[in-house]
Amino acid sequence: MEDTGIRSVGATMPGHLIRRLHQLSTSVFTQRVREAGFDLTPVQFIALDALQQNPGIDQARLAEAIAKDRATVGAVTDRLVQKKLVKRVVSPRDKRARELTLTGAGRATLDALMPVVTELQAEILPGLTPEEYAQFIALAAKAARAAGPGDAG
Amino acid sequence: MEDTGIRSVGATMPGHLIRRLHQLSTSVFTQRVREAGFDLTPVQFIALDALQQNPGIDQARLAEAIAKDRATVGAVTDRLVQKKLVKRVVSPRDKRARELTLTGAGRATLDALMPVVTELQAEILPGLTPEEYAQFIALAAKAARAAGPGDAG
DNA sequence: AGAATTTAGTATGTACAGATACCAATTCCG
DNA sequence: CGGAATTGGTATCTGTACATACTAAATTCT
């Protein structure tokens, strides 16, 4: 790669840095998961994880757990149902709600992917020492916690 | 908000934390900018900033500067041209390329927004002390630099 | 010069992500 | 109990974001 003289932008802007890390994280995840023989996005994975930890919750509850809005979760759920990783049934207690559970395939996918995802996490923040990595996680978690669960809507 | 017993997910996963911060950052930016009387997304702002620093570059060069792919930059540029913040002309040297420059309105928008954006940055990482904030920026910048400019495409 | 490769931009398709609006079902409250 | 407010889900719209594939133009290599 030759030097084009183009200066990259936003090197000290937190928003831009976070956006960069976000796309890096997504691309590493998608690539490694595909190499493992699966076709699953980060959000789909997080949703499966949330459903394993909270079986039978409805879409609004899932949205809360993974910090997305209802419309997004509806679309993500559509894809997971279509891939037969999640079962969606109308709640007998509340006809508006749809209760979500992992299918056998969903559980199997999550089990197979968990070690892959654990291993890929270091790649998401390349060039950091283990101490720096831990520090970054701690700071990010603190900021995310301070932001609260309901801020993004 | 009452406790529903739903556990949130991914509290130690860097990818999920980064995704959370990304949405927080976007929502803070959009809200503050709208309050200032403008209708501009974070990516559109970064693009304007890049064009001010590198007037006359083409879309591929802009994509490189802001770390997006050509297709995305094409769409973003469409909107900036439509808003009359950017002028797009076919390069006389290379008939494939389109040279981009800020219009007067583009420069004015950038000037008006710069202090707003500077001020809003602290809000993107709430609950961090100034030292922690600086630390986070340093770590994020280090990781982004290690990732390299061409990794996400 | 001519063929092969690379590069710029666009088109299309998929997938988040939030805003808004809407319907249906439920809960709240008088 | 019955009207009002809330809640769950969907539909639509805008805007990233990337993959792939395609055209046209430029560059490279023989």
GROMACS .gro file of C-alpha atoms (C1' of nucleotides) in nm:
model
  366
    1MET     CA    1   0.000   0.000   0.000
    2GLU     CA    2   0.150   0.333  -0.105
    3ASP     CA    3   0.101   0.655   0.081
    4THR     CA    4  -0.173   0.853  -0.088
    5GLY     CA    5  -0.136   1.145   0.146
    6ILE     CA    6  -0.494   1.102   0.261
    7ARG     CA    7  -0.521   1.165   0.627
    8SER     CA    8  -0.755   0.940   0.818
    9VAL     CA    9  -1.010   1.113   1.022
   10GLY     CA   10  -1.139   1.115   1.376
   11ALA     CA   11  -0.836   0.958   1.542
   12THR     CA   12  -0.929   1.109   1.877
   13MET     CA   13  -1.305   1.107   1.844
   14PRO     CA   14  -1.455   0.841   2.069
   15GLY     CA   15  -1.755   0.795   1.843
   16HIS     CA   16  -1.544   0.729   1.538
   17LEU     CA   17  -1.308   0.498   1.725
   18ILE     CA   18  -1.599   0.300   1.862
   19ARG     CA   19  -1.748   0.276   1.513
   20ARG     CA   20  -1.415   0.142   1.385
   21LEU     CA   21  -1.394  -0.118   1.660
   22HIS     CA   22  -1.753  -0.214   1.598
   23GLN     CA   23  -1.695  -0.294   1.234
   24LEU     CA   24  -1.372  -0.475   1.320
   25SER     CA   25  -1.555  -0.682   1.579
   26THR     CA   26  -1.834  -0.768   1.338
   27SER     CA   27  -1.600  -0.866   1.059
   28VAL     CA   28  -1.382  -1.086   1.282
   29PHE     CA   29  -1.688  -1.256   1.425
   30THR     CA   30  -1.853  -1.322   1.091
   31GLN     CA   31  -1.533  -1.451   0.935
   32ARG     CA   32  -1.437  -1.689   1.216
   33VAL     CA   33  -1.791  -1.820   1.253
   34ARG     CA   34  -1.813  -1.881   0.881
   35GLU     CA   35  -1.481  -2.064   0.891
   36ALA     CA   36  -1.633  -2.285   1.159
   37GLY     CA   37  -1.908  -2.374   0.913
   38PHE     CA   38  -2.190  -2.154   1.046
   39ASP     CA   39  -2.381  -1.864   0.905
   40LEU     CA   40  -2.469  -1.644   1.200
   41THR     CA   41  -2.429  -1.274   1.274
   42PRO     CA   42  -2.310  -1.134   1.609
   43VAL     CA   43  -2.659  -1.018   1.696
   44GLN     CA   44  -2.809  -1.355   1.611
   45PHE     CA   45  -2.551  -1.522   1.834
   46ILE     CA   46  -2.620  -1.288   2.124
   47ALA     CA   47  -2.991  -1.354   2.081
   48LEU     CA   48  -2.938  -1.731   2.098
   49ASP     CA   49  -2.724  -1.686   2.408
   50ALA     CA   50  -2.993  -1.473   2.570
   51LEU     CA   51  -3.256  -1.735   2.492
   52GLN     CA   52  -3.049  -2.011   2.643
   53GLN     CA   53  -3.016  -1.809   2.962
   54ASN     CA   54  -3.382  -1.706   2.961
   55PRO     CA   55  -3.587  -1.977   2.791
   56GLY     CA   56  -3.942  -1.888   2.701
   57ILE     CA   57  -3.909  -1.509   2.718
   58ASP     CA   58  -4.101  -1.303   2.465
   59GLN     CA   59  -3.959  -1.068   2.204
   60ALA     CA   60  -3.992  -0.755   2.416
   61ARG     CA   61  -3.799  -0.924   2.697
   62LEU     CA   62  -3.537  -1.042   2.449
   63ALA     CA   63  -3.506  -0.688   2.316
   64GLU     CA   64  -3.442  -0.571   2.671
   65ALA     CA   65  -3.184  -0.841   2.735
   66ILE     CA   66  -2.976  -0.765   2.428
   67ALA     CA   67  -3.039  -0.390   2.426
   68LYS     CA   68  -3.216  -0.361   2.093
   69ASP     CA   69  -3.557  -0.223   2.002
   70ARG     CA   70  -3.862  -0.437   1.935
   71ALA     CA   71  -3.858  -0.385   1.558
   72THR     CA   72  -3.498  -0.503   1.528
   73VAL     CA   73  -3.560  -0.803   1.750
   74GLY     CA   74  -3.864  -0.892   1.543
   75ALA     CA   75  -3.651  -0.903   1.229
   76VAL     CA   76  -3.367  -1.093   1.397
   77THR     CA   77  -3.615  -1.343   1.536
   78ASP     CA   78  -3.769  -1.391   1.192
   79ARG     CA   79  -3.428  -1.503   1.062
   80LEU     CA   80  -3.358  -1.731   1.357
   81VAL     CA   81  -3.699  -1.894   1.317
   82GLN     CA   82  -3.640  -1.934   0.945
   83LYS     CA   83  -3.306  -2.102   1.018
   84LYS     CA   84  -3.494  -2.331   1.259
   85LEU     CA   85  -3.274  -2.230   1.551
   86VAL     CA   86  -3.560  -2.076   1.749
   87LYS     CA   87  -3.922  -2.177   1.805
   88ARG     CA   88  -4.180  -1.898   1.831
   89VAL     CA   89  -4.522  -1.965   1.984
   90VAL     CA   90  -4.803  -1.735   2.087
   91SER     CA   91  -4.806  -1.710   2.464
   92PRO     CA   92  -5.111  -1.874   2.623
   93ARG     CA   93  -5.107  -1.609   2.897
   94ASP     CA   94  -5.086  -1.309   2.664
   95LYS     CA   95  -5.206  -1.345   2.309
   96ARG     CA   96  -4.995  -1.048   2.201
   97ALA     CA   97  -4.669  -1.203   2.315
   98ARG     CA   98  -4.459  -1.464   2.136
   99GLU     CA   99  -4.256  -1.694   2.355
  100LEU     CA  100  -3.918  -1.789   2.217
  101THR     CA  101  -3.716  -2.104   2.287
  102LEU     CA  102  -3.410  -2.261   2.132
  103THR     CA  103  -3.467  -2.565   1.914
  104GLY     CA  104  -3.231  -2.862   1.931
  105ALA     CA  105  -3.046  -2.716   1.638
  106GLY     CA  106  -3.030  -2.384   1.817
  107ARG     CA  107  -2.874  -2.540   2.125
  108ALA     CA  108  -2.632  -2.739   1.911
  109THR     CA  109  -2.529  -2.427   1.721
  110LEU     CA  110  -2.470  -2.235   2.040
  111ASP     CA  111  -2.267  -2.521   2.191
  112ALA     CA  112  -2.054  -2.556   1.881
  113LEU     CA  113  -1.996  -2.184   1.849
  114MET     CA  114  -1.924  -2.094   2.209
  115PRO     CA  115  -1.558  -2.201   2.204
  116VAL     CA  116  -1.509  -2.037   1.867
  117VAL     CA  117  -1.646  -1.710   2.000
  118THR     CA  118  -1.442  -1.732   2.318
  119GLU     CA  119  -1.131  -1.774   2.114
  120LEU     CA  120  -1.207  -1.497   1.868
  121GLN     CA  121  -1.254  -1.235   2.135
  122ALA     CA  122  -0.885  -1.157   2.165
  123GLU     CA  123  -0.877  -1.079   1.794
  124ILE     CA  124  -1.141  -0.811   1.834
  125LEU     CA  125  -0.893  -0.588   2.017
  126PRO     CA  126  -0.566  -0.658   1.841
  127GLY     CA  127  -0.237  -0.517   1.958
  128LEU     CA  128  -0.344  -0.486   2.320
  129THR     CA  129  -0.158  -0.666   2.597
  130PRO     CA  130  -0.370  -0.887   2.825
  131GLU     CA  131  -0.365  -0.612   3.088
  132GLU     CA  132  -0.474  -0.350   2.839
  133TYR     CA  133  -0.740  -0.586   2.711
  134ALA     CA  134  -0.878  -0.635   3.061
  135GLN     CA  135  -0.861  -0.262   3.121
  136PHE     CA  136  -1.053  -0.189   2.804
  137ILE     CA  137  -1.326  -0.437   2.896
  138ALA     CA  138  -1.356  -0.287   3.243
  139LEU     CA  139  -1.384   0.068   3.111
  140ALA     CA  140  -1.629  -0.026   2.839
  141ALA     CA  141  -1.844  -0.219   3.085
  142LYS     CA  142  -1.841   0.074   3.326
  143ALA     CA  143  -1.951   0.317   3.056
  144ALA     CA  144  -2.217   0.080   2.927
  145ARG     CA  145  -2.348   0.030   3.279
  146ALA     CA  146  -2.356   0.405   3.341
  147ALA     CA  147  -2.549   0.452   3.018
  148GLY     CA  148  -2.821   0.232   3.156
  149PRO     CA  149  -3.036  -0.021   2.979
  150GLY     CA  150  -3.294   0.216   2.841
  151ASP     CA  151  -3.092   0.497   2.696
  152ALA     CA  152  -3.074   0.402   2.334
  153GLY     CA  153  -3.437   0.430   2.250
  154MET     CA  154  -3.867   0.008   3.574
  155GLU     CA  155  -3.935  -0.312   3.768
  156ASP     CA  156  -3.706  -0.608   3.776
  157THR     CA  157  -3.828  -0.866   3.530
  158GLY     CA  158  -3.560  -1.115   3.621
  159ILE     CA  159  -3.423  -1.105   3.270
  160ARG     CA  160  -3.051  -1.123   3.274
  161SER     CA  161  -2.874  -0.903   3.023
  162VAL     CA  162  -2.628  -1.077   2.808
  163GLY     CA  163  -2.269  -1.045   2.702
  164ALA     CA  164  -2.147  -0.832   2.992
  165THR     CA  165  -1.789  -0.944   2.938
  166MET     CA  166  -1.796  -0.992   2.564
  167PRO     CA  167  -1.595  -0.720   2.394
  168GLY     CA  168  -1.803  -0.740   2.079
  169HIS     CA  169  -2.127  -0.690   2.263
  170LEU     CA  170  -1.988  -0.409   2.478
  171ILE     CA  171  -1.857  -0.232   2.171
  172ARG     CA  172  -2.195  -0.271   2.003
  173ARG     CA  173  -2.361  -0.113   2.308
  174LEU     CA  174  -2.122   0.180   2.309
  175HIS     CA  175  -2.171   0.222   1.938
  176GLN     CA  176  -2.545   0.262   1.968
  177LEU     CA  177  -2.502   0.492   2.266
  178SER     CA  178  -2.259   0.705   2.070
  179THR     CA  179  -2.489   0.724   1.770
  180SER     CA  180  -2.793   0.814   1.973
  181VAL     CA  181  -2.614   1.087   2.170
  182PHE     CA  182  -2.470   1.234   1.850
  183THR     CA  183  -2.798   1.236   1.662
  184GLN     CA  184  -2.988   1.384   1.952
  185ARG     CA  185  -2.744   1.668   2.029
  186VAL     CA  186  -2.699   1.754   1.663
  187ARG     CA  187  -3.071   1.764   1.610
  188GLU     CA  188  -3.107   1.990   1.914
  189ALA     CA  189  -2.855   2.221   1.747
  190GLY     CA  190  -3.090   2.241   1.451
  191PHE     CA  191  -2.913   2.006   1.208
  192ASP     CA  192  -3.004   1.677   1.050
  193LEU     CA  193  -2.680   1.487   1.010
  194THR     CA  194  -2.567   1.137   1.106
  195PRO     CA  195  -2.228   1.060   1.262
  196VAL     CA  196  -2.101   0.910   0.937
  197GLN     CA  197  -2.213   1.212   0.737
  198PHE     CA  198  -2.032   1.438   0.983
  199ILE     CA  199  -1.711   1.236   0.963
  200ALA     CA  200  -1.733   1.247   0.585
  201LEU     CA  201  -1.765   1.627   0.587
  202ASP     CA  202  -1.468   1.650   0.823
  203ALA     CA  203  -1.261   1.426   0.595
  204LEU     CA  204  -1.351   1.640   0.294
  205GLN     CA  205  -1.249   1.956   0.471
  206GLN     CA  206  -0.912   1.803   0.551
  207ASN     CA  207  -0.872   1.656   0.202
  208PRO     CA  208  -1.057   1.874  -0.047
  209GLY     CA  209  -1.109   1.729  -0.392
  210ILE     CA  210  -1.049   1.364  -0.307
  211ASP     CA  211  -1.262   1.105  -0.484
  212GLN     CA  212  -1.504   0.860  -0.328
  213ALA     CA  213  -1.256   0.573  -0.305
  214ARG     CA  214  -1.012   0.800  -0.121
  215LEU     CA  215  -1.290   0.918   0.107
  216ALA     CA  216  -1.382   0.557   0.179
  217GLU     CA  217  -1.023   0.493   0.279
  218ALA     CA  218  -1.012   0.801   0.502
  219ILE     CA  219  -1.324   0.713   0.698
  220ALA     CA  220  -1.277   0.335   0.686
  221LYS     CA  221  -1.589   0.240   0.496
  222ASP     CA  222  -1.633   0.053   0.169
  223ARG     CA  223  -1.704   0.215  -0.166
  224ALA     CA  224  -2.069   0.117  -0.177
  225THR     CA  225  -2.141   0.273   0.163
  226VAL     CA  226  -1.954   0.591   0.076
  227GLY     CA  227  -2.148   0.613  -0.250
  228ALA     CA  228  -2.476   0.610  -0.057
  229VAL     CA  229  -2.353   0.856   0.207
  230THR     CA  230  -2.226   1.089  -0.065
  231ASP     CA  231  -2.560   1.073  -0.244
  232ARG     CA  232  -2.727   1.210   0.069
  233LEU     CA  233  -2.467   1.480   0.127
  234VAL     CA  234  -2.499   1.592  -0.235
  235GLN     CA  235  -2.875   1.591  -0.206
  236LYS     CA  236  -2.848   1.808   0.106
  237LYS     CA  237  -2.621   2.040  -0.097
  238LEU     CA  238  -2.337   2.006   0.152
  239VAL     CA  239  -2.102   1.844  -0.099
  240LYS     CA  240  -2.030   1.903  -0.466
  241ARG     CA  241  -1.951   1.599  -0.683
  242VAL     CA  242  -1.781   1.640  -1.023
  243VAL     CA  243  -1.629   1.389  -1.262
  244SER     CA  244  -1.253   1.412  -1.239
  245PRO     CA  245  -1.092   1.554  -1.552
  246ARG     CA  246  -0.790   1.330  -1.494
  247ASP     CA  247  -0.984   1.007  -1.446
  248LYS     CA  248  -1.329   0.982  -1.593
  249ARG     CA  249  -1.417   0.703  -1.350
  250ALA     CA  250  -1.352   0.913  -1.042
  251ARG     CA  251  -1.576   1.175  -0.883
  252GLU     CA  252  -1.401   1.454  -0.699
  253LEU     CA  253  -1.577   1.574  -0.385
  254THR     CA  254  -1.560   1.917  -0.224
  255LEU     CA  255  -1.756   2.092   0.048
  256THR     CA  256  -2.003   2.357  -0.062
  257GLY     CA  257  -2.036   2.681   0.132
  258ALA     CA  258  -2.326   2.524   0.317
  259GLY     CA  259  -2.110   2.220   0.389
  260ARG     CA  260  -1.835   2.434   0.539
  261ALA     CA  261  -2.089   2.634   0.740
  262THR     CA  262  -2.249   2.316   0.873
  263LEU     CA  263  -1.915   2.176   0.977
  264ASP     CA  264  -1.814   2.501   1.148
  265ALA     CA  265  -2.142   2.523   1.333
  266LEU     CA  266  -2.135   2.161   1.441
  267MET     CA  267  -1.774   2.125   1.545
  268PRO     CA  268  -1.816   2.278   1.893
  269VAL     CA  269  -2.135   2.080   1.944
  270VAL     CA  270  -1.956   1.758   1.863
  271THR     CA  271  -1.657   1.846   2.079
  272GLU     CA  272  -1.888   1.901   2.369
  273LEU     CA  273  -2.093   1.589   2.318
  274GLN     CA  274  -1.797   1.357   2.324
  275ALA     CA  275  -1.783   1.329   2.700
  276GLU     CA  276  -2.142   1.207   2.696
  277ILE     CA  277  -2.050   0.914   2.475
  278LEU     CA  278  -1.860   0.750   2.760
  279PRO     CA  279  -2.063   0.838   3.066
  280GLY     CA  280  -1.953   0.753   3.415
  281LEU     CA  281  -1.583   0.758   3.335
  282THR     CA  282  -1.343   0.992   3.509
  283PRO     CA  283  -1.131   1.213   3.282
  284GLU     CA  284  -0.836   0.977   3.336
  285GLU     CA  285  -1.044   0.674   3.249
  286TYR     CA  286  -1.182   0.857   2.948
  287ALA     CA  287  -0.831   0.934   2.822
  288GLN     CA  288  -0.727   0.577   2.891
  289PHE     CA  289  -1.020   0.440   2.694
  290ILE     CA  290  -0.941   0.663   2.395
  291ALA     CA  291  -0.577   0.557   2.405
  292LEU     CA  292  -0.662   0.187   2.417
  293ALA     CA  293  -0.928   0.213   2.148
  294ALA     CA  294  -0.693   0.410   1.922
  295LYS     CA  295  -0.419   0.154   1.977
  296ALA     CA  296  -0.647  -0.133   1.886
  297ALA     CA  297  -0.786   0.049   1.583
  298ARG     CA  298  -0.435   0.128   1.466
  299ALA     CA  299  -0.325  -0.233   1.512
  300ALA     CA  300  -0.625  -0.345   1.311
  301GLY     CA  301  -0.495  -0.144   1.021
  302PRO     CA  302  -0.682   0.065   0.770
  303GLY     CA  303  -0.777  -0.215   0.536
  304ASP     CA  304  -0.902  -0.491   0.759
  305ALA     CA  305  -1.271  -0.432   0.760
  306GLY     CA  306  -1.333  -0.464   0.394
  307DA     C1'  307   0.012  -0.142  -2.934
  308DG     C1'  308  -0.279  -0.511  -2.735
  309DA     C1'  309  -0.415  -0.814  -2.373
  310DA     C1'  310  -0.456  -0.875  -1.875
  311DT     C1'  311  -0.517  -0.667  -1.452
  312DT     C1'  312  -0.656  -0.324  -1.152
  313DT     C1'  313  -0.942   0.049  -1.007
  314DA     C1'  314  -1.381   0.379  -0.958
  315DG     C1'  315  -1.833   0.377  -0.920
  316DT     C1'  316  -2.285   0.169  -0.920
  317DA     C1'  317  -2.660  -0.186  -0.855
  318DT     C1'  318  -2.853  -0.543  -0.587
  319DG     C1'  319  -2.928  -0.814  -0.185
  320DT     C1'  320  -2.891  -0.908   0.314
  321DA     C1'  321  -2.871  -0.755   0.785
  322DC     C1'  322  -2.875  -0.452   1.156
  323DA     C1'  323  -3.076  -0.021   1.401
  324DG     C1'  324  -3.387   0.332   1.536
  325DA     C1'  325  -3.830   0.634   1.447
  326DT     C1'  326  -4.296   0.633   1.379
  327DA     C1'  327  -4.736   0.466   1.331
  328DC     C1'  328  -5.065   0.119   1.380
  329DC     C1'  329  -5.353  -0.285   1.565
  330DA     C1'  330  -5.469  -0.601   1.910
  331DA     C1'  331  -5.453  -0.744   2.372
  332DT     C1'  332  -5.392  -0.638   2.851
  333DT     C1'  333  -5.384  -0.373   3.259
  334DC     C1'  334  -5.506   0.021   3.532
  335DC     C1'  335  -5.828   0.289   3.753
  336DG     C1'  336  -6.235   0.513   3.871
  337DC     C1'  337  -6.749  -0.330   3.486
  338DG     C1'  338  -6.587  -0.012   3.130
  339DG     C1'  339  -6.307   0.354   2.933
  340DA     C1'  340  -5.812   0.501   2.927
  341DA     C1'  341  -5.349   0.411   2.916
  342DT     C1'  342  -4.998   0.073   2.842
  343DT     C1'  343  -4.778  -0.304   2.618
  344DG     C1'  344  -4.639  -0.661   2.236
  345DG     C1'  345  -4.573  -0.715   1.773
  346DT     C1'  346  -4.560  -0.567   1.304
  347DA     C1'  347  -4.514  -0.252   0.897
  348DT     C1'  348  -4.279   0.117   0.680
  349DC     C1'  349  -3.903   0.436   0.615
  350DT     C1'  350  -3.435   0.605   0.647
  351DG     C1'  351  -2.956   0.509   0.701
  352DT     C1'  352  -2.552   0.262   0.771
  353DA     C1'  353  -2.249  -0.153   0.636
  354DC     C1'  354  -2.063  -0.520   0.360
  355DA     C1'  355  -2.062  -0.885  -0.025
  356DT     C1'  356  -2.095  -0.966  -0.489
  357DA     C1'  357  -2.122  -0.866  -0.948
  358DC     C1'  358  -2.103  -0.558  -1.321
  359DT     C1'  359  -1.947  -0.158  -1.645
  360DA     C1'  360  -1.615   0.158  -1.776
  361DA     C1'  361  -1.176   0.353  -1.750
  362DA     C1'  362  -0.694   0.340  -1.646
  363DT     C1'  363  -0.262   0.093  -1.576
  364DT     C1'  364   0.059  -0.275  -1.640
  365DC     C1'  365   0.295  -0.611  -1.883
  366DT     C1'  366   0.439  -0.837  -2.263
   0.00000   0.00000   0.00000
